[in-house]
């Protein structure tokens, strides 16, 4: 059932438990939850305690909000997200995003696991999202507009903040100079409703449409965040090549394993970018 709770109530509840203002919110994708261990003074709230929050049912998603500090910046980190393919209504998928807006967050960093459509971007690479294709078949803003969040017809020309993209690229270059071996690409993320992985024919189609990576998340939250005026950064962890591009089949355990392998670099990049964005 869709929640009838207002995200303002969720924000009020979170404030009653963690009184500090939040400047940046982060959503951790499949296999990337380990970043939450980096939070100083971590205060954890399981989703089931937060009014209006659904629960995450996917392996690799812990299902809690972690509040605290990264390099002096107050953060709220979603360790586990709600996916459309789990059967949630879009309103539930973007409920945490709107809660972050109600908490006063100005910035949102969205991360995910994704399949690459570009053979230069191999598993273990990271990708800065420059734009997206919403191929989920529905907008999370469908329905009566809540004018207190944003306008009926929000602009989507620059969903992913250019300055934040530069921060991510510069910090990735600094990490690479310090000896870490990884590749950070840039590209268009195509969101699909899932839960099936794609067929090789679909992958060829999304490639023709201009996608560089495919996944099953991120775009609803990015749209809701822009609607509410948050600045957005998106980073994909490339866990596999798209169906038919490698001769192998795609397996969720491979997605999780790749997340595990890039965890060190990924954590470092997020920490640096959060500090760079500042308060
Ligand atoms: N397709 C869709 N979603 C994904 C993939 C993929 O290949 N890899 C990780 N998430």
mmCIF file of C-alpha atoms in Angstrom, residues 83-187:
data_model
loop_
_atom_site.group_PDB
_atom_site.id
_atom_site.type_symbol
_atom_site.label_atom_id
_atom_site.label_comp_id
_atom_site.label_asym_id
_atom_site.label_seq_id
_atom_site.Cartn_x
_atom_site.Cartn_y
_atom_site.Cartn_z
ATOM 1 C CA UNK A 83 13.395 -0.058 -5.965
ATOM 2 C CA UNK A 84 10.415 0.103 -8.285
ATOM 3 C CA UNK A 85 10.939 -3.595 -9.149
ATOM 4 C CA UNK A 86 10.333 -4.554 -5.527
ATOM 5 C CA UNK A 87 6.736 -3.516 -6.090
ATOM 6 C CA UNK A 88 6.853 -0.172 -4.324
ATOM 7 C CA UNK A 89 4.879 2.729 -5.671
ATOM 8 C CA UNK A 90 7.034 5.550 -7.035
ATOM 9 C CA UNK A 91 5.859 7.625 -4.054
ATOM 10 C CA UNK A 92 7.573 5.137 -1.761
ATOM 11 C CA UNK A 93 10.708 5.041 -3.905
ATOM 12 C CA UNK A 94 11.181 8.817 -3.629
ATOM 13 C CA UNK A 95 9.890 9.153 -0.059
ATOM 14 C CA UNK A 96 13.410 9.225 1.457
ATOM 15 C CA UNK A 97 14.525 11.814 -1.130
ATOM 16 C CA UNK A 98 11.678 14.085 -0.136
ATOM 17 C CA UNK A 99 12.457 13.440 3.510
ATOM 18 C CA UNK A 100 16.017 14.668 2.855
ATOM 19 C CA UNK A 101 14.588 17.807 1.247
ATOM 20 C CA UNK A 102 12.406 18.343 4.341
ATOM 21 C CA UNK A 103 15.487 17.870 6.531
ATOM 22 C CA UNK A 104 17.055 20.810 4.714
ATOM 23 C CA UNK A 105 19.602 18.803 2.694
ATOM 24 C CA UNK A 106 20.941 20.817 -0.236
ATOM 25 C CA UNK A 107 22.809 18.046 -2.033
ATOM 26 C CA UNK A 108 22.124 14.431 -2.936
ATOM 27 C CA UNK A 109 24.688 11.867 -4.020
ATOM 28 C CA UNK A 110 23.093 8.873 -5.732
ATOM 29 C CA UNK A 111 25.109 5.712 -6.263
ATOM 30 C CA UNK A 112 24.191 2.471 -7.957
ATOM 31 C CA UNK A 113 25.430 -0.725 -9.538
ATOM 32 C CA UNK A 114 25.093 -0.662 -13.310
ATOM 33 C CA UNK A 115 25.798 -2.662 -16.439
ATOM 34 C CA UNK A 116 28.109 -1.019 -18.967
ATOM 35 C CA UNK A 117 27.184 -0.557 -22.608
ATOM 36 C CA UNK A 118 30.600 0.797 -23.399
ATOM 37 C CA UNK A 119 33.337 -1.835 -23.566
ATOM 38 C CA UNK A 120 35.961 0.759 -22.453
ATOM 39 C CA UNK A 121 34.116 0.907 -19.139
ATOM 40 C CA UNK A 122 34.821 -2.561 -17.783
ATOM 41 C CA UNK A 123 33.508 -4.136 -14.567
ATOM 42 C CA UNK A 124 35.154 -2.391 -11.628
ATOM 43 C CA UNK A 125 35.075 1.011 -13.361
ATOM 44 C CA UNK A 126 33.135 3.911 -11.931
ATOM 45 C CA UNK A 127 31.010 6.262 -14.033
ATOM 46 C CA UNK A 128 30.017 9.843 -13.313
ATOM 47 C CA UNK A 129 26.448 10.215 -14.529
ATOM 48 C CA UNK A 130 26.151 13.144 -16.929
ATOM 49 C CA UNK A 131 22.487 12.674 -17.858
ATOM 50 C CA UNK A 132 19.825 10.001 -17.848
ATOM 51 C CA UNK A 133 17.208 8.230 -19.894
ATOM 52 C CA UNK A 134 14.098 7.433 -17.897
ATOM 53 C CA UNK A 135 12.985 4.141 -19.472
ATOM 54 C CA UNK A 136 11.038 3.013 -16.398
ATOM 55 C CA UNK A 137 7.800 3.869 -18.148
ATOM 56 C CA UNK A 138 6.593 6.285 -15.464
ATOM 57 C CA UNK A 139 7.632 9.521 -13.796
ATOM 58 C CA UNK A 140 7.872 9.553 -10.001
ATOM 59 C CA UNK A 141 6.101 12.936 -10.151
ATOM 60 C CA UNK A 142 2.978 11.507 -11.813
ATOM 61 C CA UNK A 143 -0.153 12.527 -9.928
ATOM 62 C CA UNK A 144 -1.173 15.636 -8.070
ATOM 63 C CA UNK A 145 1.773 17.978 -7.740
ATOM 64 C CA UNK A 146 2.899 18.952 -4.257
ATOM 65 C CA UNK A 147 3.733 22.619 -4.931
ATOM 66 C CA UNK A 148 5.565 22.870 -1.621
ATOM 67 C CA UNK A 149 8.314 20.675 -3.122
ATOM 68 C CA UNK A 150 8.499 22.119 -6.609
ATOM 69 C CA UNK A 151 6.684 23.056 -9.825
ATOM 70 C CA UNK A 152 4.284 20.915 -11.854
ATOM 71 C CA UNK A 153 6.610 20.839 -14.880
ATOM 72 C CA UNK A 154 10.165 20.843 -13.559
ATOM 73 C CA UNK A 155 13.074 21.467 -15.905
ATOM 74 C CA UNK A 156 15.377 18.466 -16.413
ATOM 75 C CA UNK A 157 18.044 20.098 -18.597
ATOM 76 C CA UNK A 158 20.787 19.757 -15.981
ATOM 77 C CA UNK A 159 19.783 17.040 -13.562
ATOM 78 C CA UNK A 160 23.375 16.166 -12.642
ATOM 79 C CA UNK A 161 25.254 19.159 -11.286
ATOM 80 C CA UNK A 162 28.216 20.092 -13.490
ATOM 81 C CA UNK A 163 30.358 21.383 -10.662
ATOM 82 C CA UNK A 164 29.790 18.163 -8.695
ATOM 83 C CA UNK A 165 30.790 16.134 -11.778
ATOM 84 C CA UNK A 166 34.037 18.108 -11.884
ATOM 85 C CA UNK A 167 34.633 17.516 -8.184
ATOM 86 C CA UNK A 168 34.197 13.762 -8.720
ATOM 87 C CA UNK A 169 36.553 13.734 -11.698
ATOM 88 C CA UNK A 170 39.217 15.826 -9.981
ATOM 89 C CA UNK A 171 39.090 13.766 -6.799
ATOM 90 C CA UNK A 172 39.217 10.517 -8.816
ATOM 91 C CA UNK A 173 42.321 11.838 -10.594
ATOM 92 C CA UNK A 174 43.911 12.644 -7.211
ATOM 93 C CA UNK A 175 43.156 9.104 -5.952
ATOM 94 C CA UNK A 176 44.659 7.648 -9.133
ATOM 95 C CA UNK A 177 47.812 9.785 -8.642
ATOM 96 C CA UNK A 178 48.197 8.310 -5.191
ATOM 97 C CA UNK A 179 48.534 4.880 -6.820
ATOM 98 C CA UNK A 180 45.042 3.336 -6.947
ATOM 99 C CA UNK A 181 44.342 1.586 -10.222
ATOM 100 C CA UNK A 182 40.815 2.261 -11.444
ATOM 101 C CA UNK A 183 38.944 3.871 -14.306
ATOM 102 C CA UNK A 184 36.348 6.619 -13.939
ATOM 103 C CA UNK A 185 34.268 7.202 -17.043
ATOM 104 C CA UNK A 186 31.367 9.569 -17.727
ATOM 105 C CA UNK A 187 28.101 8.824 -19.370
#
